[in-house]
Short mmCIF file of C-alpha atoms and ligand atoms in Angstrom, two decimals:
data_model
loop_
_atom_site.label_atom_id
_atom_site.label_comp_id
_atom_site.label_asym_id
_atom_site.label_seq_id
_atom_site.Cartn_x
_atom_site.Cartn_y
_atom_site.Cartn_z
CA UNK R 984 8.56 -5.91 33.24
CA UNK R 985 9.57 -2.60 31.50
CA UNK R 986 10.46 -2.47 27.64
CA UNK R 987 11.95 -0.08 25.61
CA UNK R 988 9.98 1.63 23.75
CA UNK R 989 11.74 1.08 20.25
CA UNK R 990 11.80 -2.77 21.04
CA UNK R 991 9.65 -5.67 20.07
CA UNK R 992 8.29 -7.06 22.75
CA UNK R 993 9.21 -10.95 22.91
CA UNK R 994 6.17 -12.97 23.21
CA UNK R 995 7.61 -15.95 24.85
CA UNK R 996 9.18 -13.71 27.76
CA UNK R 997 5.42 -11.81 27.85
CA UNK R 998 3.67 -14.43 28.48
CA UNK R 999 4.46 -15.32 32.14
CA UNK R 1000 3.37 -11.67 32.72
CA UNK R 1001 0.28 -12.15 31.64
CA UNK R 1002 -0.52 -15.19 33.31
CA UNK R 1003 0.58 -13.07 36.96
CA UNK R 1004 -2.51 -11.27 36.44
CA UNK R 1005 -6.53 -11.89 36.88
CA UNK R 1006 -9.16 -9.42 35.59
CA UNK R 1007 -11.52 -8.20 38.88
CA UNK R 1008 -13.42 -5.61 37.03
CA UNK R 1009 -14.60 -4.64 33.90
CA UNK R 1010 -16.24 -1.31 33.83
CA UNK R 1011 -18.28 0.19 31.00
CA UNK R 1012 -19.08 3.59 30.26
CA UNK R 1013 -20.44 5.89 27.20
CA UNK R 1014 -18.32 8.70 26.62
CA UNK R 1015 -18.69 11.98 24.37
CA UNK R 1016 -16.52 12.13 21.30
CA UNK R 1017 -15.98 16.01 20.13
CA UNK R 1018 -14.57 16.82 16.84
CA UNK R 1019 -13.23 20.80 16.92
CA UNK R 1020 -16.09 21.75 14.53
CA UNK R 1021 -19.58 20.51 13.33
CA UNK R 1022 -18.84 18.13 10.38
CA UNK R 1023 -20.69 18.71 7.49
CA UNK R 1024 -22.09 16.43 4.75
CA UNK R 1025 -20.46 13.71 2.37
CA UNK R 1026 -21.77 12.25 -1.11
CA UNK R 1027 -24.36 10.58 0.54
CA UNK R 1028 -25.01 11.32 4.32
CA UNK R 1029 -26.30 14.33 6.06
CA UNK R 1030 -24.59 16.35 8.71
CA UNK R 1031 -21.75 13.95 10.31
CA UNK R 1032 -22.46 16.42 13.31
CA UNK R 1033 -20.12 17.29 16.77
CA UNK R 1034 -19.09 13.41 18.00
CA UNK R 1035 -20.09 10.30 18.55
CA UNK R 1036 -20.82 8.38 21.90
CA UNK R 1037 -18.36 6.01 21.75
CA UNK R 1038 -18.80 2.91 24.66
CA UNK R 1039 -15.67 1.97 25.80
CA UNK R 1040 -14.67 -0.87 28.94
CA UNK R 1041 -11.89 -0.83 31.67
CA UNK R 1042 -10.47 -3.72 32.94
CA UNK R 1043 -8.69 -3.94 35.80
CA UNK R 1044 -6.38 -6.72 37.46
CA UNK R 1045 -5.66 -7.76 40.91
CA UNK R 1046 -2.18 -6.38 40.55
CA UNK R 1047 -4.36 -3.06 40.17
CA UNK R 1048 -3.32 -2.86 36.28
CA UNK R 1049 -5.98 -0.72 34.43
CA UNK R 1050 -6.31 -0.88 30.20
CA UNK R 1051 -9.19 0.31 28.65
CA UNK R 1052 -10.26 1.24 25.17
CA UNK R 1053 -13.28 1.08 22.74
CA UNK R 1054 -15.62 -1.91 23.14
CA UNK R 1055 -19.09 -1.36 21.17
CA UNK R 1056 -20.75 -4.44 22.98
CA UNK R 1057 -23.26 -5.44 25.50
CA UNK R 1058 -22.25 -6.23 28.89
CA UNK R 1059 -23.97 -10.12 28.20
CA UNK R 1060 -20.78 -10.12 26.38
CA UNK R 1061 -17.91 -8.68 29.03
CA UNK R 1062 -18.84 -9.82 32.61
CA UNK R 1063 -18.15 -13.28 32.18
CA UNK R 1064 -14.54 -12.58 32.15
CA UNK R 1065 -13.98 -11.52 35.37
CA UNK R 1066 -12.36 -14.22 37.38
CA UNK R 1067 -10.16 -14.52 34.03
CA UNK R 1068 -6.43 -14.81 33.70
CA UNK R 1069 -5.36 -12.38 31.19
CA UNK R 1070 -3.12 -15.12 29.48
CA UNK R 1071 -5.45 -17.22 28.75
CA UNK R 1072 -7.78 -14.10 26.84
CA UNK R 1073 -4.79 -12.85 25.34
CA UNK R 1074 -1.62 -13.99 23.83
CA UNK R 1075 0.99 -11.79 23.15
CA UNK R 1076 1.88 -13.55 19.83
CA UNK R 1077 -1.11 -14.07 18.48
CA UNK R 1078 -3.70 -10.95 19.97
CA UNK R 1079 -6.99 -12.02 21.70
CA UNK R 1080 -8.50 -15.45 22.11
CA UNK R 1081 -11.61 -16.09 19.90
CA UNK R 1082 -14.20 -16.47 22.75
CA UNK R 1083 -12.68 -12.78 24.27
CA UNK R 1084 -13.09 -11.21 21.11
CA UNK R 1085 -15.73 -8.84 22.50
CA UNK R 1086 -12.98 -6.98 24.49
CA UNK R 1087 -9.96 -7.33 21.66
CA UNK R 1088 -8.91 -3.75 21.98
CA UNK R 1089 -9.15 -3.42 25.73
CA UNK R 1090 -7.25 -6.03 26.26
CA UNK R 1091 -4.35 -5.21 23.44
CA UNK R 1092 -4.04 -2.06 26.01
CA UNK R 1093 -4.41 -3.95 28.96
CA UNK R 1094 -1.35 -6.26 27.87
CA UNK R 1095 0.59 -3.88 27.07
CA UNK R 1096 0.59 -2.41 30.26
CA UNK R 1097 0.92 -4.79 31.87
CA UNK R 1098 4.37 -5.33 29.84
CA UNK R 1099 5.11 -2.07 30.32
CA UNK R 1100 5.14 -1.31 26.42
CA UNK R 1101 2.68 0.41 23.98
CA UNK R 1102 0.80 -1.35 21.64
CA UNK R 1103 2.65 -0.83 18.59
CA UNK R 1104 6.03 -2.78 20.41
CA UNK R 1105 3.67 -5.83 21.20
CA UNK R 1106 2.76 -5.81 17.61
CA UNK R 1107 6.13 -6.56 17.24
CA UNK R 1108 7.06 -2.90 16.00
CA UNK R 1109 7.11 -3.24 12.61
CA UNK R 1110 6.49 -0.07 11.04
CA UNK R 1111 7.64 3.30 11.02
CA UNK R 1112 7.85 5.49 14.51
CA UNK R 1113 6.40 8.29 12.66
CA UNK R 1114 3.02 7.35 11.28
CA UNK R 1115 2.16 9.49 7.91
CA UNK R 1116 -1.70 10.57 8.53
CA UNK R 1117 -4.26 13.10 7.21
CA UNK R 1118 -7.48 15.01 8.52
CA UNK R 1119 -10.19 12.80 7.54
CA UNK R 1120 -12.36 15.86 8.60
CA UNK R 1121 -12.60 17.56 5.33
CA UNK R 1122 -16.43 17.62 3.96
CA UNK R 1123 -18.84 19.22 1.97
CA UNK R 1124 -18.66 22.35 4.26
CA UNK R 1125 -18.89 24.61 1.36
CA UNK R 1126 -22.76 23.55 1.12
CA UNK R 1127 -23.73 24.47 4.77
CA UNK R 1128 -25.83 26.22 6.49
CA UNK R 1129 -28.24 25.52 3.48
CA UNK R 1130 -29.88 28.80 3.36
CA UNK R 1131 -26.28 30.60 2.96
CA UNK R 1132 -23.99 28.27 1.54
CA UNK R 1133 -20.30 29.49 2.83
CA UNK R 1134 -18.65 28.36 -0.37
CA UNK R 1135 -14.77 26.93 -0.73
CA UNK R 1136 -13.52 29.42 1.89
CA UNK R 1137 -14.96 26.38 4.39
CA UNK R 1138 -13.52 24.18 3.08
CA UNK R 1139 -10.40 25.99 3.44
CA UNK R 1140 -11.21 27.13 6.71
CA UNK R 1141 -11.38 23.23 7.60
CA UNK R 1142 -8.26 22.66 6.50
CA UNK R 1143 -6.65 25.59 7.91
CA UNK R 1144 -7.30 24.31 11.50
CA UNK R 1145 -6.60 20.98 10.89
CA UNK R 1146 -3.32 22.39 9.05
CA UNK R 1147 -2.60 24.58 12.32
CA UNK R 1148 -2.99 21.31 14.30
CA UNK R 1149 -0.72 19.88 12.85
CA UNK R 1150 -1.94 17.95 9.81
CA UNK R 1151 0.03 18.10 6.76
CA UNK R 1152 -2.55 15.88 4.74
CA UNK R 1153 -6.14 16.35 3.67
CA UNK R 1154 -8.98 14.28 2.38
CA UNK R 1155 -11.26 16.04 0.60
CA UNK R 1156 -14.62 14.88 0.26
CA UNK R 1157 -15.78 15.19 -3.07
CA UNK R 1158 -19.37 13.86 -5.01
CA UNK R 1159 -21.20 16.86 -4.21
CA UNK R 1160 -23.36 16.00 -7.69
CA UNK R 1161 -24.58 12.91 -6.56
CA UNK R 1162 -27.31 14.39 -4.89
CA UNK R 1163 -26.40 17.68 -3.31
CA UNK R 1164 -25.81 19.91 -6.71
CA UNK R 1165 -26.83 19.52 -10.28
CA UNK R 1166 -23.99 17.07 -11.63
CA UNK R 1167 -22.09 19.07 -13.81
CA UNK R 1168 -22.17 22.49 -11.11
CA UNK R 1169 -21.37 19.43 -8.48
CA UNK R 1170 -18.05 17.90 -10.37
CA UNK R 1171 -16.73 21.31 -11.13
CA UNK R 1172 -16.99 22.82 -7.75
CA UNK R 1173 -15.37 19.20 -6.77
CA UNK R 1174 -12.77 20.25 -9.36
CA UNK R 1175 -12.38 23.77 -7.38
CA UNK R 1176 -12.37 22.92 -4.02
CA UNK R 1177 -9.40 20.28 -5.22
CA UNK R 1178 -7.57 23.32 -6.51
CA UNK R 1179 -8.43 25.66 -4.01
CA UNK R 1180 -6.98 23.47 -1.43
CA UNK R 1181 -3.70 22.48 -3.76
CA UNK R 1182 -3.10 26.28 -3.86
CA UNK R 1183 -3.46 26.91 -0.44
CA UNK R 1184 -1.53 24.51 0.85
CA UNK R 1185 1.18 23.20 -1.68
CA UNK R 1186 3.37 21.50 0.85
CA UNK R 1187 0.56 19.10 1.88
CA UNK R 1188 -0.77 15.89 0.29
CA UNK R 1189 -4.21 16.00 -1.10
CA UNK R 1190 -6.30 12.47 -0.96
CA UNK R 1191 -10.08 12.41 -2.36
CA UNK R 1192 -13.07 10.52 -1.55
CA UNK R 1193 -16.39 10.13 -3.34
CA UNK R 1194 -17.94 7.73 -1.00
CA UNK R 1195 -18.79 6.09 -4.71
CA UNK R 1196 -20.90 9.13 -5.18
CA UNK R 1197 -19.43 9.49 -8.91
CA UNK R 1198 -20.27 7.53 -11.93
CA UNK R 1199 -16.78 5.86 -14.06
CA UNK R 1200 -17.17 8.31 -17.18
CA UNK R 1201 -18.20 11.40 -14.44
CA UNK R 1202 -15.20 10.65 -12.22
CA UNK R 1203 -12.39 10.39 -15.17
CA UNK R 1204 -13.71 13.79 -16.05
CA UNK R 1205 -12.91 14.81 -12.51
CA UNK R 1206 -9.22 12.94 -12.80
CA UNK R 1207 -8.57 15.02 -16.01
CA UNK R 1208 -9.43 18.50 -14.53
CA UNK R 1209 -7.47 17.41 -11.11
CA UNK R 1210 -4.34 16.20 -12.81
CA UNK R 1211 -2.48 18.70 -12.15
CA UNK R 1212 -2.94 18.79 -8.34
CA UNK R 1213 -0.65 16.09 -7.47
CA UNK R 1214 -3.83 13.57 -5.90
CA UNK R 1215 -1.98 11.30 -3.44
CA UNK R 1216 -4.79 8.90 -2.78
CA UNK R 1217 -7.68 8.23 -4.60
CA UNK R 1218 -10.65 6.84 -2.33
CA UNK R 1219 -13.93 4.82 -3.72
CA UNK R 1220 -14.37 6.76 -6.66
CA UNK R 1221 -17.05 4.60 -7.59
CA UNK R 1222 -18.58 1.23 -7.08
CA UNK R 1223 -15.00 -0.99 -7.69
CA UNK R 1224 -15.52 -3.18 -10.86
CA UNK R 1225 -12.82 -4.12 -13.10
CA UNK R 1226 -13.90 -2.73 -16.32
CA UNK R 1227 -14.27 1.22 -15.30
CA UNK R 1228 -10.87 0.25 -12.87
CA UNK R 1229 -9.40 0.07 -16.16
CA UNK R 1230 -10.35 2.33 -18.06
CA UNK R 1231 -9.56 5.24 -14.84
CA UNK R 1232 -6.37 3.82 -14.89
CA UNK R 1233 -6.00 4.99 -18.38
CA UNK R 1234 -7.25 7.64 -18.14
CA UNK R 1235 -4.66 8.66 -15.25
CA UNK R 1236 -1.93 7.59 -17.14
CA UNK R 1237 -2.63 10.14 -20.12
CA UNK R 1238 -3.28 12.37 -17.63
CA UNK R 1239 -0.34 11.78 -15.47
CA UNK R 1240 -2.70 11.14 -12.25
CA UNK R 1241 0.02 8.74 -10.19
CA UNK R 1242 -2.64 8.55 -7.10
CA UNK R 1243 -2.95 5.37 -5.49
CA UNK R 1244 -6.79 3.69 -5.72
CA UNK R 1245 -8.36 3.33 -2.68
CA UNK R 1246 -11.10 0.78 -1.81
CA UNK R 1247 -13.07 -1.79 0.05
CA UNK R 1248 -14.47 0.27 2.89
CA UNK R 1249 -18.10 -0.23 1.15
CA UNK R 1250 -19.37 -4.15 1.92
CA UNK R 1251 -21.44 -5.68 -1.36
CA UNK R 1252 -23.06 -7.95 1.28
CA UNK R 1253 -24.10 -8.29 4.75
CA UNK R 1254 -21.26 -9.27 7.04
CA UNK R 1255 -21.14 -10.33 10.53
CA UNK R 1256 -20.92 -6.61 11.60
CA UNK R 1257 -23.44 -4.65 12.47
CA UNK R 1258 -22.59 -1.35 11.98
CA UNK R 1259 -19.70 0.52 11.38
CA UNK R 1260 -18.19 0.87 14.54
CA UNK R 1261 -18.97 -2.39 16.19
CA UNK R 1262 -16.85 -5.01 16.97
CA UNK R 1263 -16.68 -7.35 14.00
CA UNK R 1264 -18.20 -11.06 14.52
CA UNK R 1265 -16.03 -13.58 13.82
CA UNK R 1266 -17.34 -14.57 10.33
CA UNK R 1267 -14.66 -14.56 8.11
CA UNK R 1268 -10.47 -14.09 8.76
CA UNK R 1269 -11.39 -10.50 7.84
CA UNK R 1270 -14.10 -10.02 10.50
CA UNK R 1271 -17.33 -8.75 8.66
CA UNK R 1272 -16.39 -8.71 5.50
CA UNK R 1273 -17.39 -11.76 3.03
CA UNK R 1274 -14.65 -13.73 1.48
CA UNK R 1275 -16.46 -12.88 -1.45
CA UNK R 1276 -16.09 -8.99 -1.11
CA UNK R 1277 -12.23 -9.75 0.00
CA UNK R 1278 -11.39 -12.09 -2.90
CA UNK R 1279 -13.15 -9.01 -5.59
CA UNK R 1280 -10.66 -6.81 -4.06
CA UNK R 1281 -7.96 -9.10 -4.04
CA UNK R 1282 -8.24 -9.98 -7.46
CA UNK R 1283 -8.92 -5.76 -7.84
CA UNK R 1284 -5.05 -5.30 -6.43
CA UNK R 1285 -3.41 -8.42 -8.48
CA UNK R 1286 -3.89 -6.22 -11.64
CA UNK R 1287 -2.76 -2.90 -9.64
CA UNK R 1288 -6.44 -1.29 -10.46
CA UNK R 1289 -6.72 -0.99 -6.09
CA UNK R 1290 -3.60 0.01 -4.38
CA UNK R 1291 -4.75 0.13 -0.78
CA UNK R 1292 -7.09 -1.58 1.20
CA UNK R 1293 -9.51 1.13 3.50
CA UNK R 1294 -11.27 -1.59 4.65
CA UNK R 1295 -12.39 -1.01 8.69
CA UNK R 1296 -10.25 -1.32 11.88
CA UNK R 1297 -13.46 -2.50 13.62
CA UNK R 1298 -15.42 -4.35 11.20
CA UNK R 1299 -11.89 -6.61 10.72
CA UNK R 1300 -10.81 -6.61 14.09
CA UNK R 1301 -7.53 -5.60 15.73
CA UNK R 1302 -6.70 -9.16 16.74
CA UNK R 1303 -7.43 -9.98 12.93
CA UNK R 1304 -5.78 -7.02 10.93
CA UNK R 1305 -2.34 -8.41 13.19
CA UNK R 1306 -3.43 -11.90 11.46
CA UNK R 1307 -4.31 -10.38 7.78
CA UNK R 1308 -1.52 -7.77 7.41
CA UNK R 1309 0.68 -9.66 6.00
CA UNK R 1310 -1.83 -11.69 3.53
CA UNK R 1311 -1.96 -7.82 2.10
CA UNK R 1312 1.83 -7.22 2.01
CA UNK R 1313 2.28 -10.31 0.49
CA UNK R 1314 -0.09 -9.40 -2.42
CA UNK R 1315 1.80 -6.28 -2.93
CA UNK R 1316 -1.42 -4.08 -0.79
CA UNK R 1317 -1.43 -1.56 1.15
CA UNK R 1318 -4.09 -0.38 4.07
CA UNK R 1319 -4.96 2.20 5.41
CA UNK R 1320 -8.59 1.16 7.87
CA UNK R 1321 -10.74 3.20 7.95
CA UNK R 1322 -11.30 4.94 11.05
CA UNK R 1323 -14.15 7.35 11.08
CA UNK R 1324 -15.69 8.15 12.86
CA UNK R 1325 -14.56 8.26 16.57
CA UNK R 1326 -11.23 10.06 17.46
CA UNK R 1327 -9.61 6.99 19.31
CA UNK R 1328 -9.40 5.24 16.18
CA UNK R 1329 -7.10 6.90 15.02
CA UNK R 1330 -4.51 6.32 17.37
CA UNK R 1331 -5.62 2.90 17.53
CA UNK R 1332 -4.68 2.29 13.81
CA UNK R 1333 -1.41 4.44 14.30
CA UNK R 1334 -0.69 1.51 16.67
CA UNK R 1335 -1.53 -0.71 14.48
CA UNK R 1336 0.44 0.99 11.41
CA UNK R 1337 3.89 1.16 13.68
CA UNK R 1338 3.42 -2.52 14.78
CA UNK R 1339 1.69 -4.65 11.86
CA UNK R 1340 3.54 -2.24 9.37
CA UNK R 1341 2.30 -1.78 5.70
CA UNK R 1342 -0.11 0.88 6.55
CA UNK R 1343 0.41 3.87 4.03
CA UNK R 1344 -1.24 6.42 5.89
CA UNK R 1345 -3.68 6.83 8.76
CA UNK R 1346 -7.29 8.29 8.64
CA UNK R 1347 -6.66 11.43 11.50
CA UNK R 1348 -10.11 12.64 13.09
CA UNK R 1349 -9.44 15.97 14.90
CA UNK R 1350 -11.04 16.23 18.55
CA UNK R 1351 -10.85 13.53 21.45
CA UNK R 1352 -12.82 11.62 24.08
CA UNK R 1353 -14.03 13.93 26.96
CA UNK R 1354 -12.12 13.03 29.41
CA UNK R 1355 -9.79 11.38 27.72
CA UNK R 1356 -5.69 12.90 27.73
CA UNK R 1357 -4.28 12.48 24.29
CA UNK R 1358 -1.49 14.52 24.84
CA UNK R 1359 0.63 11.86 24.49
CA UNK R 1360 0.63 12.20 20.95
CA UNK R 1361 2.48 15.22 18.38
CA UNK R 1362 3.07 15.41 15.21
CA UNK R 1363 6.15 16.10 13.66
CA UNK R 1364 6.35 16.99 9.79
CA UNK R 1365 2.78 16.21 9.29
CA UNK R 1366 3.20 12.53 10.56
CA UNK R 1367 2.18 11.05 14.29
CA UNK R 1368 4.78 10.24 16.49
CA UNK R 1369 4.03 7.17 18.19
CA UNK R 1370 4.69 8.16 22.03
CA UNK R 1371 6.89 5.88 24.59
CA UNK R 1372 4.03 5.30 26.57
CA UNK R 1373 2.10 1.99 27.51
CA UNK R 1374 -1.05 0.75 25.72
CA UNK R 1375 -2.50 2.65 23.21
CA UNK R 1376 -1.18 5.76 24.54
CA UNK R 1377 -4.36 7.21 25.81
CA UNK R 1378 -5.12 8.27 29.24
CA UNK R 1379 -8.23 8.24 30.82
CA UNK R 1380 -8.50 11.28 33.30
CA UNK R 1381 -11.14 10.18 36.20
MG1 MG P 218 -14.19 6.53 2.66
#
């Protein structure tokens, strides 16, 4: 069954297809992530080094179907599904049954295939074609190597390549006082990088992140100095509380800041996740995070002091972000996930962002998978456009 590519897919005519086929293997295997360059540090964490090992699955049917994607889980958790019909692990309407949970992206690609259709039009294709999305590659390069800092022109240098790839959207990493520089040396070379990028590049959006590295009074003297360099998206300036929300937002109005606040990605208490990447337990509708954290936020966005929700594609779940998305439209929110730190992500949440809709912009991480073709992918005027092909779009090579 072949769909168009700029159709919905209709879940009730789906279904049959899914039903036709059986799983007969499920293969994992550890690949090797590589970003272009090493990634340097943040606020608070060392070297974020050359790529990850991500551990992904591939499923195949006994119609000789093949999906595969991401799947950060013991194979305790995968084998048992062999023998399985895919329609009764997946339904096209509603995403991945409960007990299957362990293979929910896998499976989303496996579907689609199967339907002929990427991702995004089994979503139900409700977002743009052309998903807005930045370089989330943009650290505190100006600080390495230690014993001969390079200064802004790395940063610049950073966002040169990801410019030349493409990008037309930066997020700068900023905190460098928290623990890397004497504060006030720290918030003005913050304030200077900020510039030295809006100079540079005035046709692209500029979006911030202090990994709550600042302190409220700190980061509205950062806001002030900044003003003037058009900020697009403000990210976890520090720890969210309504009080300091407040009195930033004030601030920004004198100023005339009109960047959107950021936050969530940060958990206040253990979840059901276990680490960043890993697929969220089924603890809450919003994976690993609390209701507790959710309903802060929540309440956070009623009085517009937190604009968009970067809380994780993984740590929610891609079964449960098609569930949630429109509990965040409907309170006027935004999302962006957050995506770091493996390259598939992001063209996982693209997917996600053309089909669930709402999603304001996409975290971008230069690099791929070896052995992974991504070439299905371009971007066009700074934004990803989402390609015709089936599943997530990604193509394993051997
Ligand atoms: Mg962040």
């Amino acid at each position: 069954m072949a769909a168009s590519a700029s159709m919905p897919i209709s879940p009730a005519a789906a279904q049959p297809a899914l039903a036709e086929h059986r799983i007969v293997r499920i293969e994992g295997r550890v690949m090797q992530d590589r970003y272009p360059r090493t990634v340097g540090r943040n606020a608070k964490l060392n070297s974020h080094g050359r790529g990850g090992s991500p551990r992904i699955r591939i499923l195949e049917t006994d119609q000789g179907v093949v999906g595969w994607a991401m799947a950060n889980v013991d194979d305790s958790a995968t084998q048992k599904f062999i023998g399985a019909r895919v329609g009764d692990l997946f339904d096209a309407e509603a995403g991945t049954a409960d007990e299957a949970m362990p293979l929910d992206k896998p499976l989303h690609d496996l579907a689609a295939r199967i339907l002929g259709a990427p991702v995004y039009a089994l979503l139900g294709a409700k977002g743009p074609r052309e998903v807005p999305v930045y370089s989330g590659a943009i650290y505190l390069d100006d600080l390495d190597p230690e014993n001969n800092p390079r200064g802004i022109p790395a940063v610049i240098d950073c966002c040169r390549q990801d410019y030349d790839l493409g990008y037309r959207a930066f997020k700068l990493k900023i905190g460098r006082g928290f623990k890397w520089m004497p504060r006030p040396e720290g918030i003005q070379r913050d304030v200077d990088v900020t510039r030295a990028v809006r100079a540079r590049f005035p046709d692209c959006r500029i979006l911030v992140d202090a990994n709550d590295g600042y302190t409220p009074d700190d980061f509205r003297g950062y806001v002030r100095a900044a003003a003037d360099c058009d900020l697009y998206v403000i990210e976890e300036p520090f720890p969210e509380e309504r009080e300091a929300l407040l009195r930033l937002k004030e601030t920004m109005e004198q100023a005339g800041c009109k960047a959107l606040i950021a936050d969530g990605e940060a958990r206040k208490e253990a979840g059901g996740a276990s680490a960043a990447e890993g697929e969220a337990k089924p603890t809450t509708r919003y994976g690993g995070y609390t209701r507790e954290h959710m309903d802060r936020l929540y309440a956070l966005a009623a009085e517009k002091l937190v604009h968009v929700f970067v809380i994780d594609l993984d740590i929610v779940g891609f079964t449960r972000w098609r569930r949630v998305m429109p509990e965040l439209a409907a309170a006027g929110v935004q999302a962006s996930p957050h995506a770091w730190a493996c390259t598939a992500r992001t063209y996982y949440t693209a997917q996600l962002a053309a089909g669930a809709g709402n999603v304001n912009i996409v975290e971008g991480i230069p690099g791929a998978i070896e052995g992974v073709d991504y070439s299905a992918y371009r971007f066009k005027d700074g934004n990803l456009v989402m390609p015709g092909a089936p599943g997530f779009g990604l193509e394993l090579k051997r």
